[in-house]
Coordinates of C-alpha atoms in Angstrom, one line a residue:
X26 CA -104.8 -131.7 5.3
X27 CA -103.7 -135.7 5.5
X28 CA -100.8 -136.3 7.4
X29 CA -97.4 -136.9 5.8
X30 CA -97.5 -140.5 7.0
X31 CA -99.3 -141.7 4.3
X32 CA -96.2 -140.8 2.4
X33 CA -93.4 -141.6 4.5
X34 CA -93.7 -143.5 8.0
X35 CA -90.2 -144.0 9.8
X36 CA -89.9 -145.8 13.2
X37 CA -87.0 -146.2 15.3
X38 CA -85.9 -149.8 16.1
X39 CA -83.0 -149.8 19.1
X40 CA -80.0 -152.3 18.8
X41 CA -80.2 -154.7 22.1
X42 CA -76.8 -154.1 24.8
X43 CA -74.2 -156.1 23.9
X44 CA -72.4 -158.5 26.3
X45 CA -69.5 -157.2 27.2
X46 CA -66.3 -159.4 27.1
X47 CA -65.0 -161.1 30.2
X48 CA -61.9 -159.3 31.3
X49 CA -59.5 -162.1 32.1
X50 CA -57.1 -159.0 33.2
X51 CA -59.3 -159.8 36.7
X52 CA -57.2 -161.2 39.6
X53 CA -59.4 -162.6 42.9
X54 CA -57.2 -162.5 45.9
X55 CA -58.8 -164.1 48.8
X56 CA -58.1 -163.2 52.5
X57 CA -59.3 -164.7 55.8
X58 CA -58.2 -161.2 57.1
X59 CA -61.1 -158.4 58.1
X60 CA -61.7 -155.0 56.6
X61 CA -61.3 -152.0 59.0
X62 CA -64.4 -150.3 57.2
X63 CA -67.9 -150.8 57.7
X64 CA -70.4 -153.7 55.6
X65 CA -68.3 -154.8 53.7
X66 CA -68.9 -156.0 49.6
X67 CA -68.6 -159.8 49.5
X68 CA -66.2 -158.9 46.6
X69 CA -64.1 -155.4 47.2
X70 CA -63.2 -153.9 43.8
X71 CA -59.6 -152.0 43.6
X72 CA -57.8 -150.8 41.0
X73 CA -54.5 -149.1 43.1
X74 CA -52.5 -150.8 46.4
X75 CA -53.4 -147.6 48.3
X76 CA -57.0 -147.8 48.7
X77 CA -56.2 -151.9 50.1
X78 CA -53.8 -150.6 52.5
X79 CA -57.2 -148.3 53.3
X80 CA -59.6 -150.9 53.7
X81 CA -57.1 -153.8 55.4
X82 CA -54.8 -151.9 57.3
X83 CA -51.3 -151.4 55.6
X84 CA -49.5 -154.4 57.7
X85 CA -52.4 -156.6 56.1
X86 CA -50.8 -159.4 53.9
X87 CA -53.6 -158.3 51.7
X88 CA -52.5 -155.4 51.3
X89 CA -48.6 -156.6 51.2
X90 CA -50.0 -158.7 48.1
X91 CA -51.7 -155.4 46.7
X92 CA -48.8 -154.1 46.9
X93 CA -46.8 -156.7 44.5
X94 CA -49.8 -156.7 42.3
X95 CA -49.6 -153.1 41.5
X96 CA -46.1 -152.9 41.6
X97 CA -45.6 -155.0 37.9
X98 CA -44.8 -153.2 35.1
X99 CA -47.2 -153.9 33.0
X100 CA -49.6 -155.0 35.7
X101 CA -53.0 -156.2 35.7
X102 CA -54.5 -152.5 35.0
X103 CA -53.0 -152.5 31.0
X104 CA -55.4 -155.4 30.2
X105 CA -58.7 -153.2 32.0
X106 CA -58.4 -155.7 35.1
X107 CA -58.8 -155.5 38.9
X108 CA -57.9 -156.8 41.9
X109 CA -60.5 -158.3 43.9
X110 CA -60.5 -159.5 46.8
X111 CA -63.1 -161.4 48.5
X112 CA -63.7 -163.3 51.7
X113 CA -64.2 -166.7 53.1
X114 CA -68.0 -166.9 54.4
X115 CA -69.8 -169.1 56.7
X116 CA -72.4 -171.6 55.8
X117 CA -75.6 -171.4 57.7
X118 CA -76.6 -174.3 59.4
X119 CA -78.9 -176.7 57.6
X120 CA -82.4 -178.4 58.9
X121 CA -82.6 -182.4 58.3
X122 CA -85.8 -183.5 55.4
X123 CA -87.2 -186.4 54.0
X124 CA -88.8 -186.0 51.1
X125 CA -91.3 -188.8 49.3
X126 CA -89.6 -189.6 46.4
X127 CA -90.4 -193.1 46.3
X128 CA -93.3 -194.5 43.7
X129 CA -96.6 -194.1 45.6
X130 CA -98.8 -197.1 44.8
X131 CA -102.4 -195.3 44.8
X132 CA -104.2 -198.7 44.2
X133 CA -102.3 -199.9 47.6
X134 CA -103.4 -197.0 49.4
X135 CA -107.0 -197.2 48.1
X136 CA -107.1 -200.0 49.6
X137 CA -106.4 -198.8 53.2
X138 CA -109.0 -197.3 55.6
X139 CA -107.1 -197.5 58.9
X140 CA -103.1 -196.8 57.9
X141 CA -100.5 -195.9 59.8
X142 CA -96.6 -194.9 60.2
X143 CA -94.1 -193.8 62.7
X144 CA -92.7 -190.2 62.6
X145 CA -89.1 -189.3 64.2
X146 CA -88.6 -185.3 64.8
X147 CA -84.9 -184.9 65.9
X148 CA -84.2 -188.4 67.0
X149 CA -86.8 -188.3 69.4
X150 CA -89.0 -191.4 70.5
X151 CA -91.1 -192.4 67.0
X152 CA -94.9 -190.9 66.6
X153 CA -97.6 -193.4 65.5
X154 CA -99.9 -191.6 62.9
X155 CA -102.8 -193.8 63.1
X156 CA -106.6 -194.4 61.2
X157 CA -105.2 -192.8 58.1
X158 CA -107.9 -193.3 55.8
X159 CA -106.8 -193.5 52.0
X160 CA -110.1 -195.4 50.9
X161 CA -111.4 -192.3 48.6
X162 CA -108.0 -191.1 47.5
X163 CA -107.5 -190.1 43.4
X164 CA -104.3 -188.7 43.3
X165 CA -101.3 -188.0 44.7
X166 CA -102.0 -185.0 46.0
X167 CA -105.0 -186.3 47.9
X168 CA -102.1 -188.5 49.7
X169 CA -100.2 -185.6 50.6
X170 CA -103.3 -184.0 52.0
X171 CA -104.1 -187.0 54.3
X172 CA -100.7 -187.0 55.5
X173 CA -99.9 -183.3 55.7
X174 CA -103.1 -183.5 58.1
X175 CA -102.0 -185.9 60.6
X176 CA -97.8 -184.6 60.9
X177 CA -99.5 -181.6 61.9
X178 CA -102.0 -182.3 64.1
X179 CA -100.0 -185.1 65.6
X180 CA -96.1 -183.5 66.5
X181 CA -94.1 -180.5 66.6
X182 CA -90.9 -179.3 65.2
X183 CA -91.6 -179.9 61.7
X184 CA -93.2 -178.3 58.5
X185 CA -94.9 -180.3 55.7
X186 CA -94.6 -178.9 52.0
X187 CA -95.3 -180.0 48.7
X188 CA -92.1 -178.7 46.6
X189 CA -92.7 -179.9 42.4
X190 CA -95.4 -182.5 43.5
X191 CA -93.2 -183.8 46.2
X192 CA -94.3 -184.0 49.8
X193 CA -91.2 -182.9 51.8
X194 CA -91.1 -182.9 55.6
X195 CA -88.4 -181.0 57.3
X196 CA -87.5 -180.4 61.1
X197 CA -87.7 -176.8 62.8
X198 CA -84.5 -177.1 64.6
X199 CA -80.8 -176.8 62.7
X200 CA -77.4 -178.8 62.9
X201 CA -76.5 -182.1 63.2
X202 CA -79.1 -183.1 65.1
X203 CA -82.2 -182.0 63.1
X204 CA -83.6 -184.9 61.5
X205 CA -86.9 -186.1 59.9
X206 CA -87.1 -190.3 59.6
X207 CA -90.4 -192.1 58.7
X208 CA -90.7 -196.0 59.3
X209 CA -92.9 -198.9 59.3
X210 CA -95.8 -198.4 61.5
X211 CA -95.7 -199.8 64.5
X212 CA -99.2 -198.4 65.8
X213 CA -103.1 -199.4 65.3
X214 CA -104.1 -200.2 62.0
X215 CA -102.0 -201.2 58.9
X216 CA -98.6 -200.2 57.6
X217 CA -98.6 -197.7 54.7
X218 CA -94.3 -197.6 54.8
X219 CA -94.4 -200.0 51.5
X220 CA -97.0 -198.4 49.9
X221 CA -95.4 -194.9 50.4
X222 CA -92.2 -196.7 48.9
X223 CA -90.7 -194.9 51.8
X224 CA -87.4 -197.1 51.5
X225 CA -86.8 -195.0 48.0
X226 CA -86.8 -191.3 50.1
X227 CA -84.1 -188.8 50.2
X228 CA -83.4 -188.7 53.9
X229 CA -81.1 -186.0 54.7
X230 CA -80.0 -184.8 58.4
X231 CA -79.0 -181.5 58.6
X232 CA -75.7 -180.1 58.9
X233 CA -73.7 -177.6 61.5
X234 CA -72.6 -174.1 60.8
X235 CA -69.5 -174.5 59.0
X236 CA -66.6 -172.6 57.4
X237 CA -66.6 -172.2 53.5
X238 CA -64.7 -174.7 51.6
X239 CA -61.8 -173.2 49.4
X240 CA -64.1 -174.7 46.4
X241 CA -66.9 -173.3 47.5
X242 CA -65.8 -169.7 48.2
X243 CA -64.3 -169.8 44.6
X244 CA -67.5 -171.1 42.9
X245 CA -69.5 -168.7 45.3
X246 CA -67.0 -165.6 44.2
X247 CA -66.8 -166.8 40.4
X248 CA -70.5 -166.9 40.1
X249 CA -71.0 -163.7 41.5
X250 CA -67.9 -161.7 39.1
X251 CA -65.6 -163.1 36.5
X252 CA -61.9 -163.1 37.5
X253 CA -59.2 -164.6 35.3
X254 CA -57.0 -165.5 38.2
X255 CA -57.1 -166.5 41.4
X256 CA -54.9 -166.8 44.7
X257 CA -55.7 -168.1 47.9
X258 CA -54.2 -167.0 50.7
X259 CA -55.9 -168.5 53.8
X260 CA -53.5 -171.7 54.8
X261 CA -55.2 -174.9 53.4
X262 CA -53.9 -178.5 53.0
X263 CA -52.6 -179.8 50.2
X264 CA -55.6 -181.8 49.9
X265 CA -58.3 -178.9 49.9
X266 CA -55.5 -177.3 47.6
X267 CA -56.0 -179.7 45.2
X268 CA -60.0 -180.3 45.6
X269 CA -59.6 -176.1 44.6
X270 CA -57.7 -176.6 41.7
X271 CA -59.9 -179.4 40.2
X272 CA -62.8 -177.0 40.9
X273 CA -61.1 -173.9 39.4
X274 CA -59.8 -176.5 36.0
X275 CA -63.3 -176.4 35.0
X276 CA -64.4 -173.0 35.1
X277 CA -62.0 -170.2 32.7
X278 CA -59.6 -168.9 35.3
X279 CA -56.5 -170.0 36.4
X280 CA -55.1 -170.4 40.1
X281 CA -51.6 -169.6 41.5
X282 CA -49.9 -170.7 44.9
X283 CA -46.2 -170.2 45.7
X284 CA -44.1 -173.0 47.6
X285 CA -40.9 -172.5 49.7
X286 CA -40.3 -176.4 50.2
X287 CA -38.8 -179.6 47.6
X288 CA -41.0 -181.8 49.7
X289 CA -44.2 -179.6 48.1
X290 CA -42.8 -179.3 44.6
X291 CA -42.7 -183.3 44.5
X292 CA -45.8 -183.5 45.7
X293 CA -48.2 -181.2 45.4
X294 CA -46.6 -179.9 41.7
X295 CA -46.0 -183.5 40.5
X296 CA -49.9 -184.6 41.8
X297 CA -51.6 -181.4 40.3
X298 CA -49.3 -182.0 36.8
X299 CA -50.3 -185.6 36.9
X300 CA -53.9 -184.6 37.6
X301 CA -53.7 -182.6 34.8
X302 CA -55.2 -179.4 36.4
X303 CA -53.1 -177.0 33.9
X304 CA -55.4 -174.3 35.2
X305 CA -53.0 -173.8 38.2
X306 CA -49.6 -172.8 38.1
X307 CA -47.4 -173.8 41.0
X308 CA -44.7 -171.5 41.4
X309 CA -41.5 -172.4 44.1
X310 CA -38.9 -170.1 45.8
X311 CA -37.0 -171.2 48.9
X312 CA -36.8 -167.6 50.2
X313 CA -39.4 -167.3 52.6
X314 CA -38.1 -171.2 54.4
X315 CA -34.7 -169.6 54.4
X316 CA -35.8 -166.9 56.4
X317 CA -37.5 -169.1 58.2
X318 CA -41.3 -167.6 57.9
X319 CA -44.1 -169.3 56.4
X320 CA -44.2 -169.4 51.8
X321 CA -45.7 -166.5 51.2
X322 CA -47.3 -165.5 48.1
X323 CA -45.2 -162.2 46.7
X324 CA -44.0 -164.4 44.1
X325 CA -48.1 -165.7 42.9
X326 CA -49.2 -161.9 42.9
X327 CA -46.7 -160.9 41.2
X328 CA -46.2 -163.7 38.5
X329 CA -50.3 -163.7 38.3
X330 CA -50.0 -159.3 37.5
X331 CA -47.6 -159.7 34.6
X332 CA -49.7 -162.9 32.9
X333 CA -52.9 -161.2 33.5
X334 CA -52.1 -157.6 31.6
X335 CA -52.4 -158.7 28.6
X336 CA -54.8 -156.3 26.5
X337 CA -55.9 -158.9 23.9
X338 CA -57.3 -155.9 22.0
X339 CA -54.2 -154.8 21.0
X340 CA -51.6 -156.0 18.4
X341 CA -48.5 -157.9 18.9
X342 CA -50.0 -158.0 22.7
X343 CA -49.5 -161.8 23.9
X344 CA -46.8 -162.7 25.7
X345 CA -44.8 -165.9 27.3
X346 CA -43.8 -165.6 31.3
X347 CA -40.5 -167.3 30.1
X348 CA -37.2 -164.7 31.6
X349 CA -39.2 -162.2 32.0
X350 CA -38.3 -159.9 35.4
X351 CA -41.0 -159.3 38.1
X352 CA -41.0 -156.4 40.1
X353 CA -40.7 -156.2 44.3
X354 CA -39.9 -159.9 44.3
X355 CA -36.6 -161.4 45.3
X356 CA -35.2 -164.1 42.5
X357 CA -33.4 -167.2 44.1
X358 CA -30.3 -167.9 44.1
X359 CA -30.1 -171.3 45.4
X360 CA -31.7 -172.6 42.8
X361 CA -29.3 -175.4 41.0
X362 CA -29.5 -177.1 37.7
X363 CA -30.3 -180.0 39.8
X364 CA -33.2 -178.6 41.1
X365 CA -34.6 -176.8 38.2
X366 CA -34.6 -180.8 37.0
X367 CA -36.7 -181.5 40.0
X368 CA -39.3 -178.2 39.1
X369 CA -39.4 -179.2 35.4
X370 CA -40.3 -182.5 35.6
X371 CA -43.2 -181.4 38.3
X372 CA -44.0 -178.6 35.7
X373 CA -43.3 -176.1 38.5
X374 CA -41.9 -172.4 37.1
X375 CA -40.1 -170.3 39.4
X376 CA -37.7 -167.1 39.9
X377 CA -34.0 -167.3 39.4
X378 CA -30.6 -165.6 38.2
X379 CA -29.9 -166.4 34.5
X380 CA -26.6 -165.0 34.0
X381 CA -26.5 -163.2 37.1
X382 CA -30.0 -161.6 35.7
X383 CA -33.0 -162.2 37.8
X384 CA -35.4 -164.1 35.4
X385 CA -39.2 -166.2 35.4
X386 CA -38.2 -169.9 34.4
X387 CA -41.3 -171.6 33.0
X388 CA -41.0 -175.5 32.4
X389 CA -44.3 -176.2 30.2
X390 CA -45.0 -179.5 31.9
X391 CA -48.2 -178.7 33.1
X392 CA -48.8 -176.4 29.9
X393 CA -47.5 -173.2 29.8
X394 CA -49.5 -170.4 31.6
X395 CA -49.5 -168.0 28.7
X396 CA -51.1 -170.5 26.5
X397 CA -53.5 -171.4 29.2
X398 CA -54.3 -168.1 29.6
X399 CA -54.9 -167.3 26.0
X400 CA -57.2 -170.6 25.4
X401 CA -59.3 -168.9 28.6
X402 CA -59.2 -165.4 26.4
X403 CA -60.1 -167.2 23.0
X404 CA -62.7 -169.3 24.8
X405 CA -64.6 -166.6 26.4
X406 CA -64.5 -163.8 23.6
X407 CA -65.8 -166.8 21.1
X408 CA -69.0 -167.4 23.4
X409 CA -69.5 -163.5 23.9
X410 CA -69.5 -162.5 20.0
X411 CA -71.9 -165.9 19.3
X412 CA -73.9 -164.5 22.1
X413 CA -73.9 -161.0 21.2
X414 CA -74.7 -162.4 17.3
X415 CA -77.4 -163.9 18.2
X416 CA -79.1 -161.4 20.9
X417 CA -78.3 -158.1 19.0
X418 CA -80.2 -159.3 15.5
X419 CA -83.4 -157.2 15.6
X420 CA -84.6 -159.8 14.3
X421 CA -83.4 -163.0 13.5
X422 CA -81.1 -165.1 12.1
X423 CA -82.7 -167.5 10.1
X424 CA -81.7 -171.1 9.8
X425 CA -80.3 -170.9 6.2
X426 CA -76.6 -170.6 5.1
X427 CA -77.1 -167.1 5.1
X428 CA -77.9 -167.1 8.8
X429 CA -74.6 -169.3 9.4
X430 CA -72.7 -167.2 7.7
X431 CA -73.5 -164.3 9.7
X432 CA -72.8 -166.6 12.9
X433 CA -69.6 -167.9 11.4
X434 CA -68.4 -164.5 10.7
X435 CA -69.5 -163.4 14.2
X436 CA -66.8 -165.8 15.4
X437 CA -64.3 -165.6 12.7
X438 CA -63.7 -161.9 14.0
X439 CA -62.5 -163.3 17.1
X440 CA -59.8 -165.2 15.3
X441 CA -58.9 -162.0 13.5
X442 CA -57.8 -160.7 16.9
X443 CA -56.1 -163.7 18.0
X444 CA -54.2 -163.3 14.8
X445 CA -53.6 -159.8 15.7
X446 CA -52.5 -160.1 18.9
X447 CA -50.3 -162.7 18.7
X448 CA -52.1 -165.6 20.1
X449 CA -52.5 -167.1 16.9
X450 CA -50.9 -167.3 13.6
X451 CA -50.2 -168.5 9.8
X452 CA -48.7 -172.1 9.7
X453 CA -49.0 -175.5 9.2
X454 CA -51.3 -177.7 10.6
X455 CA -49.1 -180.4 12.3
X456 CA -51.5 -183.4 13.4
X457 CA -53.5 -185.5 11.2
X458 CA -56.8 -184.4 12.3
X459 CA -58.8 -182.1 10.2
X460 CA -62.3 -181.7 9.7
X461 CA -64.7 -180.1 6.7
X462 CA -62.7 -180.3 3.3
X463 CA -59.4 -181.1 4.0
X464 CA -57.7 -178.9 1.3
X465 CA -59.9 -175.6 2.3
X466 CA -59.0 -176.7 5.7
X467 CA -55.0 -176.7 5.4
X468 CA -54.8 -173.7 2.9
X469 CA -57.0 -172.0 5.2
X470 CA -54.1 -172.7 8.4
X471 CA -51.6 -171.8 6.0
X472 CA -53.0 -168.4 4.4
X473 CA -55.2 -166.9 7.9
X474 CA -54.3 -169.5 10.6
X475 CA -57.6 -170.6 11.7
X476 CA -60.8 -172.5 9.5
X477 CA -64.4 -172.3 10.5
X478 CA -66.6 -175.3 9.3
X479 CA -69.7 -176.1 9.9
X480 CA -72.5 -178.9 8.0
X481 CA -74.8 -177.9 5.8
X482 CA -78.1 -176.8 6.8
X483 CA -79.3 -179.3 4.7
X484 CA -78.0 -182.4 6.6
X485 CA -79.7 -181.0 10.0
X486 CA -81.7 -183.0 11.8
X487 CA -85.5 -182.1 12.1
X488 CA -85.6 -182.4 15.5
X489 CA -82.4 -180.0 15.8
X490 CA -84.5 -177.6 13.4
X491 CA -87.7 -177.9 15.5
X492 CA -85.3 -177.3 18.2
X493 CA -84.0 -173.9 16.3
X494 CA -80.4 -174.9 17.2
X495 CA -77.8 -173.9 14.5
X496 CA -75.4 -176.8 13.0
X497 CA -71.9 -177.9 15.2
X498 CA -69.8 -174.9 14.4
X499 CA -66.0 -176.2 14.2
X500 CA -63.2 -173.7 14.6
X501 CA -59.3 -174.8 14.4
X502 CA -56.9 -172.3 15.1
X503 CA -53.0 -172.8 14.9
X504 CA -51.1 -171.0 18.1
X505 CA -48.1 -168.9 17.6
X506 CA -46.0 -170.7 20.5
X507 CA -42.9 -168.6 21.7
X508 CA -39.3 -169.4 20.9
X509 CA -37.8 -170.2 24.6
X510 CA -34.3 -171.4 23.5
X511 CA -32.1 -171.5 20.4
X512 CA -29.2 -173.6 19.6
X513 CA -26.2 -172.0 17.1
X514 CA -23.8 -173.6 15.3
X515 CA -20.9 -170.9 13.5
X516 CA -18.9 -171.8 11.1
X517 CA -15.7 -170.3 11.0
X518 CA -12.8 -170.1 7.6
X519 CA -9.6 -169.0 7.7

């Protein structure tokens, strides 16, 4: 009997895992305050204000901020986010190196039978390496040998390594005071310092243990789990504040801090809206200086909840901060048109009575945060479909218009859901810049609201197509905006 595989042979082929989208609905709050329980995650996962108060104790400001988090209606849970919180860590103390980077002249060496050079370990009084015989070197890692030799057998407190073809010697001891420094020889025999280039080395002492800067926590915390938003709460100058912000403006996340004093709205607001860092939204309330405690951050938590619960999988789900009502937060009252002038024009928002009506007032001179916080949205789920195009073809996409179609389409469905959502829209294309065909473009912005473009396969370079790297891919998209104010005129007859 012959199997019935002669006839009919079916095999299974599995679909790769997708890439998940990045939730922006993720909000990093960062505490310099301790947990109560045991080891500790370097980033704690919660998803209710209770199981903080656990964790931190329930007079914790963490947990006070939990507290506001959870208490926004919607809050940070309708978009699938979290809160996180992480810590502030401590960076280990460093060992000082040099490293040969310099151009090694072999021919130079060759020439040497009897060289020699002065070693430093850790400041101490110089080392004379001496009758270095280079006469029967060939290459550079003959050199190295020679050398690795003679640190070793002539001092202590220091390793020798070759790291990518690079000798690198480093000092056994830590901190400020561990240090590696070769120089001219001063010993028998002849100097090898210029034909070691030695003058060209990366020389670098090492460094004390030291507290985390706000940037690098944040790049540490980011690169570890995505998080749409963060806030900060350890005190930090207005200088670190700002060195964090230009950090977090390149990565897709936003930053909030609330201010309780004028004298930080016109400078801190005005420098981070001049600097152009619309990835951080500066919010003010002169509550906490009235009652005379430090600006706390009730007003950040919960302004940061209500942008960040926006399910971008829904329809008609995008929305603008503008006079909308927070929850557990006191609005200001003391707020005058003369200063909302000031906290426009430093493109600060804030909480106040409109109408007697406790309200968000957003300026948009720094960008407004909903349209930040969409562009993050757009930008990430655009770089997860082309990812998840691209990984989940069993096998390939092939470098033919038929393949960019596929990838085009891949993308296109993202706009779909910006159209969906509300993020984007029909319209008209208001600037002069357009790319592709110029009517396809336009009637495409008018009819779907975005236009994907990209050059034919045919004008590729061949390097690009040795390279297997698909044409530029050009997306415009118009934005719905939101209507903040409206001006009637009525017209009355008798």
């Amino acid at each position: 009997m012959i199997s019935i595989k002669n006839v009919v042979n079916v095999s299974l082929s599995s679909v790769s895992a997708s890439l998940s989208e990045y939730n922006v609905g993720n909000l990093m709050i960062v505490t310099g305050e301790t947990p109560t329980i045991l080891n500790p995650s370097d980033i704690m996962v919660y998803a209710d204000s209770e199981s903080v108060a656990s964790d931190f104790g329930a007079g914790s400001e963490v947990s006070k901020q939990a507290n506001i988090v959870f208490a926004q209606s919607p809050n940070i849970l309708a978009s699938g986010g979290r809160l996180l919180v992480g810590r502030p860590k401590q960076v280990s103390a460093t060992s000082g190196f040099e490293a040969l980077t310099g151009e090694i002249s072999l021919d130079s060496l060759k020439a040497i039978s009897d060289g020699c050079l002065d070693i430093s370990v850790d400041s101490a009084t110089p080392v004379q390496l001496e009758n270095l015989d280079f006469s029967s070197v060939e290459s550079i890692e003959d050199v190295y040998s020679i050398l690795d030799t003679a640190i070793i057998t002539n001092t202590s407190g220091c390793t020798v390594a070759i790291k990518e073809g690079i000798l690198v010697i480093t000092s056994s001891s830590t901190g400020s005071t561990s240090s590696i420094v070769l120089s001219a020889g001063t010993g028998t025999g002849t100097d090898i310092s210029t034909a070691l280039d030695i003058a060209q080395d990366q020389q670098v002492s090492g460094e004390d243990q030291r507290d985390e800067t706000p940037s690098e926590t944040f790049l540490r915390l980011f690169g570890s789990t995505y998080f749409g938003g963060m806030i900060y709460l350890p005190a930090i100058t207005n200088s670190d504040f700002k060195a964090l912000a230009t950090t977090v403006q390149t990565k897709n996340c936003m930053l909030f801090k609330a201010v309780s004093s004028i004298a930080d709205v016109t400078s801190l607001g005005f420098d981070i809206k001049n600097l152009g860092l619309t990835h951080t939204r500066i919010l003010y309330s002169s509550i906490p200086a009235q009652a005379g405690t430090p600006a706390l951050q009730d007003l950040a938590s919960a302004y940061a909840s209500l942008l960040l619960a926006t399910n971008y999988r829904g329809s008609s789900t995008a929305k603008t901060m503008h006079l909308k009502t927070l929850s557990g937060v006191e609005a200001d009252d003391s707020i005058s048109d003369t200063t909302l002038a000031t906290l426009t024009s430093c493109g600060v928002d804030s909480y106040l009575y409109v109408a007697g009506l406790p309200k968000i007032w957003t300026t948009g001179a720094n960008t407004y945060s909903d349209e930040v916080i969409n562009l993050i949205w757009l930008t990430n789920s655009i770089e997860v479909a082309g990812f998840n195009c691209l990984s989940q073809t069993s096998t390939k996409l092939p470098q033919t218009e038929y393949g960019m179609d596929i990838l085009k389409n891949s993308y296109a469905s993202v706009c779909r859901q910006a159209i969906t959502n509300g993020v984007a829209g029909a319209g008209t294309w208001s600037i002069s810049q357009t790319f592709g065909n110029p009517e396809i473009f336009k009637s495409a912005i008018s009819s779907y609201g975005y236009y994907i473009y990209s050059a034919p396969i045919s004008s590729q370079s061949q390097a690009d197509r040795e390279s297997r790297k698909a044409p530029l891919v050009q997306i415009a998209i118009k934005l719905t905006g939101a209507i903040h104010s409206t001006d009637v005129m009525i017209l009355v007859n008798r």
